[in-house]
Amino acid sequence: MNHIILVPLDGSQASLKALSFAITTAKAFQDDLLLLHVIQDDCNHDDVFIEAEKMLKEATVTYTSKFRTGIPPIEIADEAKEQNVRQIIMGSLGMNPQVSYALGSVSERVIPLAPCPVTFVS
């Protein structure tokens, strides 16, 4: 039985690095990937998965892409609970240039909500 690794994507370089690490992890454990993008506004977000799908074309892992609408940390944790994921692998910093801490605001807020281990990639 394959487990699922959740990879939240926001289009940032950190999220693509997290995806690269998740691909390696999924191959090692024969897990599936679930790519998640959380929409907070009315903008078109179709391009978020373009670079990710280029990376995944070269990899031999099974994956699903999904959009959710809402507050990112809550939606990430809810998706992890609903899908009973093994792990969340996400970028440590996202698209917000004002956040320059060790962890971004979304990353920091996912930790207490997550039902599983969370790995941050910088």
CSV table of C-alpha atoms in Angstrom, one decimal:
chain,number,residue,atom,x,y,z
A,1,MET,CA,0.0,0.0,0.0
A,2,ASN,CA,1.4,3.4,-1.0
A,3,HIS,CA,1.3,6.2,1.4
A,4,ILE,CA,0.9,9.9,0.4
A,5,ILE,CA,3.3,12.7,0.8
A,6,LEU,CA,1.6,16.1,0.7
A,7,VAL,CA,3.6,18.9,-1.0
A,8,PRO,CA,2.0,22.4,-0.7
A,9,LEU,CA,3.1,24.6,-3.7
A,10,ASP,CA,2.9,28.3,-3.9
A,11,GLY,CA,5.1,28.9,-7.0
A,12,SER,CA,8.2,29.9,-4.8
A,13,GLN,CA,11.6,28.5,-5.4
A,14,ALA,CA,11.5,27.0,-1.9
A,15,SER,CA,8.3,25.1,-2.7
A,16,LEU,CA,10.0,23.7,-5.9
A,17,LYS,CA,13.0,22.6,-3.8
A,18,ALA,CA,10.6,20.9,-1.4
A,19,LEU,CA,9.0,19.1,-4.4
A,20,SER,CA,12.4,17.9,-5.5
A,21,PHE,CA,13.1,16.5,-2.0
A,22,ALA,CA,9.6,15.0,-2.0
A,23,ILE,CA,10.2,13.2,-5.3
A,24,THR,CA,13.4,11.7,-3.9
A,25,THR,CA,11.5,10.6,-0.7
A,26,ALA,CA,8.6,9.2,-2.7
A,27,LYS,CA,10.9,7.1,-4.8
A,28,ALA,CA,12.7,5.8,-1.8
A,29,PHE,CA,9.5,4.7,0.0
A,30,GLN,CA,7.3,4.1,-3.1
A,31,ASP,CA,4.9,6.7,-2.0
A,32,ASP,CA,2.5,8.9,-4.0
A,33,LEU,CA,2.7,12.7,-4.1
A,34,LEU,CA,-0.2,15.0,-3.5
A,35,LEU,CA,0.5,18.5,-4.8
A,36,LEU,CA,-1.7,21.2,-3.1
A,37,HIS,CA,-2.1,24.8,-3.9
A,38,VAL,CA,-4.3,26.9,-1.6
A,39,ILE,CA,-6.1,29.8,-3.3
A,40,GLN,CA,-6.7,33.0,-1.2
A,41,ASP,CA,-7.9,35.4,-3.9
A,42,ASP,CA,-9.5,35.6,-7.3
A,43,CYS,CA,-6.3,35.5,-9.4
A,44,ASN,CA,-5.6,32.8,-11.9
A,45,HIS,CA,-3.4,30.2,-10.3
A,46,ASP,CA,-3.1,27.6,-13.1
A,47,ASP,CA,0.6,28.3,-13.6
A,48,VAL,CA,1.6,27.2,-10.1
A,49,PHE,CA,1.8,23.6,-11.3
A,50,ILE,CA,3.6,24.2,-14.6
A,51,GLU,CA,7.1,24.0,-13.3
A,52,ALA,CA,6.2,21.3,-10.9
A,53,GLU,CA,4.7,19.1,-13.6
A,54,LYS,CA,7.9,19.6,-15.7
A,55,MET,CA,9.9,18.2,-12.8
A,56,LEU,CA,7.4,15.3,-12.3
A,57,LYS,CA,7.5,14.3,-16.0
A,58,GLU,CA,11.1,13.3,-15.5
A,59,ALA,CA,10.4,11.5,-12.3
A,60,THR,CA,8.7,8.1,-12.0
A,61,VAL,CA,6.3,8.8,-9.2
A,62,THR,CA,2.6,8.8,-9.0
A,63,TYR,CA,1.1,12.2,-8.2
A,64,THR,CA,-2.2,14.2,-8.0
A,65,SER,CA,-2.6,17.9,-8.2
A,66,LYS,CA,-5.3,19.7,-6.2
A,67,PHE,CA,-6.5,23.2,-5.4
A,68,ARG,CA,-8.3,24.3,-2.2
A,69,THR,CA,-9.7,27.7,-1.3
A,70,GLY,CA,-9.1,29.2,2.1
A,71,ILE,CA,-6.4,30.0,4.7
A,72,PRO,CA,-3.2,28.1,3.7
A,73,PRO,CA,-2.1,26.6,7.0
A,74,ILE,CA,-5.6,25.4,7.8
A,75,GLU,CA,-6.2,24.0,4.3
A,76,ILE,CA,-2.9,22.2,4.3
A,77,ALA,CA,-3.6,20.6,7.7
A,78,ASP,CA,-7.1,19.7,6.7
A,79,GLU,CA,-6.0,18.1,3.5
A,80,ALA,CA,-3.3,16.1,5.4
A,81,LYS,CA,-6.0,14.9,7.8
A,82,GLU,CA,-8.5,14.0,5.1
A,83,GLN,CA,-6.0,12.1,3.0
A,84,ASN,CA,-4.2,10.5,6.0
A,85,VAL,CA,-0.8,11.6,4.6
A,86,ARG,CA,2.4,10.1,5.9
A,87,GLN,CA,4.3,13.4,5.8
A,88,ILE,CA,4.1,17.0,4.6
A,89,ILE,CA,7.1,18.3,2.8
A,90,MET,CA,7.1,22.0,2.2
A,91,GLY,CA,9.3,25.0,1.5
A,92,SER,CA,10.5,26.9,4.6
A,93,LEU,CA,9.7,30.3,3.0
A,94,GLY,CA,7.0,31.1,0.5
A,95,MET,CA,6.2,34.0,-1.9
A,96,ASN,CA,5.8,36.7,0.7
A,97,PRO,CA,9.0,39.0,0.4
A,98,GLN,CA,8.2,40.7,3.8
A,99,VAL,CA,8.7,37.5,5.7
A,100,SER,CA,12.4,36.8,6.3
A,101,TYR,CA,12.4,34.6,9.4
A,102,ALA,CA,13.8,31.1,9.7
A,103,LEU,CA,10.3,29.9,8.8
A,104,GLY,CA,7.7,31.7,6.8
A,105,SER,CA,4.4,32.5,8.3
A,106,VAL,CA,2.5,29.7,6.6
A,107,SER,CA,5.2,27.1,7.5
A,108,GLU,CA,5.2,28.2,11.1
A,109,ARG,CA,1.4,28.0,11.4
A,110,VAL,CA,1.2,24.5,9.8
A,111,ILE,CA,3.3,22.9,12.6
A,112,PRO,CA,0.7,22.9,15.4
A,113,LEU,CA,-2.1,22.0,13.0
A,114,ALA,CA,-0.4,19.1,11.2
A,115,PRO,CA,-1.5,15.5,12.0
A,116,CYS,CA,1.8,14.1,10.7
A,117,PRO,CA,5.5,15.0,10.5
A,118,VAL,CA,6.4,18.1,8.6
A,119,THR,CA,9.7,18.5,6.8
A,120,PHE,CA,10.8,22.0,5.7
A,121,VAL,CA,13.2,22.5,2.8
A,122,SER,CA,15.0,25.8,2.3
